[in-house]
Amino acid sequence: MAWIFFVLFGVLIFFLLYQDDDDEKAEMVFQFSGFVDIGRLRSVIRDDILERVLSAEVPQSNCANPLFVAALNDHLNVVDILLEDEVGYVRETLIFLRFLCGVTSLWIATAAGHLEVVRRLLKVKGMDPNKGAKSTIDGKAIIGLSPLCIVTTNTICELLIEYGAEVDQQMSNGQTPLFCSCIRGNLEIVKCLFENGGSINAVDKLGRTPLMAAAFHGRAELVRYLLEKGARVDLVTNAGGRTAQDFADIGKRLCEAAVRPAFADIARMLREAVQRTAES
């Protein structure tokens, strides 16, 4: 039986020594597709409503309300009708417009890409374009996933910023909207955020950068753009001292064969950037 103790002890030591490195890799691979999959959200909302209607024990105030459903389905006329009493709406915003993990009607309309609904909601007195959702990623609670973190169109991105959305607002893990856009691979949104003051070298709590995220996910066009705009290649993570090149190497090993050619371009661009940095 002694061998069992030594095996368990070895596993424990390995976990303690490599926990931070594993966290870096695990959290980097998270995707936002689950949060902006509108079909999935519709299904969840339907099941949620049925559960609460059938169960008297579940507070009805926590259920998806008509405004939320109208925003999700791009029913602008219904949104207009529901917003006629703006004072009542603001009161509801603070109390009831919280679904799943703090998702609001503005958040869901942004995720769905419903421009006119987003425009209408932003005009409501008291609407906060920085109100973020609480999400669970790899078993960890991430707070502050704002509309800018999940925006899918350049027009809505510009509109949110016009109404006060903060381009460098960090989630609880330190990641910014620009960082999130690099993970999702949306070059146009990255451009919009950068042109409106978003930091291209903002680091999260583990010391990772948007460049590392783009490199890990094989976003060659994003890597090129970030480097052109001054992304630093000399930054390293807090644990393990990983560089953008390291994340590109990890991403290449984990990806499918069809995607690997993009990593060759990324590796070349990063090597050239490192050389330029060393010579300067």
GROMACS .gro file of N, CA and C in nm, residues 5 62 71 77 98-99 150 153 156 160 195 217 245 265 273:
model
   45
    5PHE      N    1   0.066   0.564  -0.166
    5PHE     CA    2   0.095   0.692  -0.101
    5PHE      C    3   0.195   0.772  -0.184
   62ASN      N    4  -3.686   3.612  -1.147
   62ASN     CA    5  -3.558   3.571  -1.203
   62ASN      C    6  -3.570   3.515  -1.345
   71ALA      N    7  -3.553   4.153  -2.720
   71ALA     CA    8  -3.419   4.193  -2.761
   71ALA      C    9  -3.345   4.077  -2.827
   77ASN      N   10  -4.029   4.657  -3.257
   77ASN     CA   11  -4.159   4.717  -3.223
   77ASN      C   12  -4.201   4.679  -3.082
   98ARG      N   13  -3.178   4.038  -1.520
   98ARG     CA   14  -3.058   3.959  -1.495
   98ARG      C   15  -3.094   3.815  -1.525
   99PHE      N   16  -3.030   3.757  -1.625
   99PHE     CA   17  -3.066   3.622  -1.668
   99PHE      C   18  -2.942   3.535  -1.676
  150ILE      N   19  -1.824   4.084  -2.628
  150ILE     CA   20  -1.892   3.985  -2.712
  150ILE      C   21  -1.953   4.047  -2.837
  153THR      N   22  -2.026   4.300  -3.446
  153THR     CA   23  -2.022   4.386  -3.564
  153THR      C   24  -1.956   4.520  -3.531
  156ILE      N   25  -2.205   4.812  -3.423
  156ILE     CA   26  -2.250   4.807  -3.283
  156ILE      C   27  -2.135   4.842  -3.190
  160LEU      N   28  -2.169   5.135  -2.912
  160LEU     CA   29  -2.148   5.115  -2.769
  160LEU      C   30  -2.046   5.215  -2.714
  195GLU      N   31  -0.855   5.168  -3.252
  195GLU     CA   32  -0.870   5.304  -3.304
  195GLU      C   33  -0.945   5.395  -3.207
  217HIS      N   34  -0.425   3.103  -3.095
  217HIS     CA   35  -0.540   3.057  -3.175
  217HIS      C   36  -0.513   3.059  -3.325
  245GLN      N   37   0.553   3.362  -2.889
  245GLN     CA   38   0.602   3.250  -2.969
  245GLN      C   39   0.574   3.117  -2.901
  265ASP      N   40   0.328   3.114  -4.064
  265ASP     CA   41   0.333   3.259  -4.087
  265ASP      C   42   0.350   3.334  -3.955
  273ALA      N   43   0.988   4.002  -3.556
  273ALA     CA   44   0.961   4.108  -3.458
  273ALA      C   45   1.059   4.102  -3.342
   0.00000   0.00000   0.00000
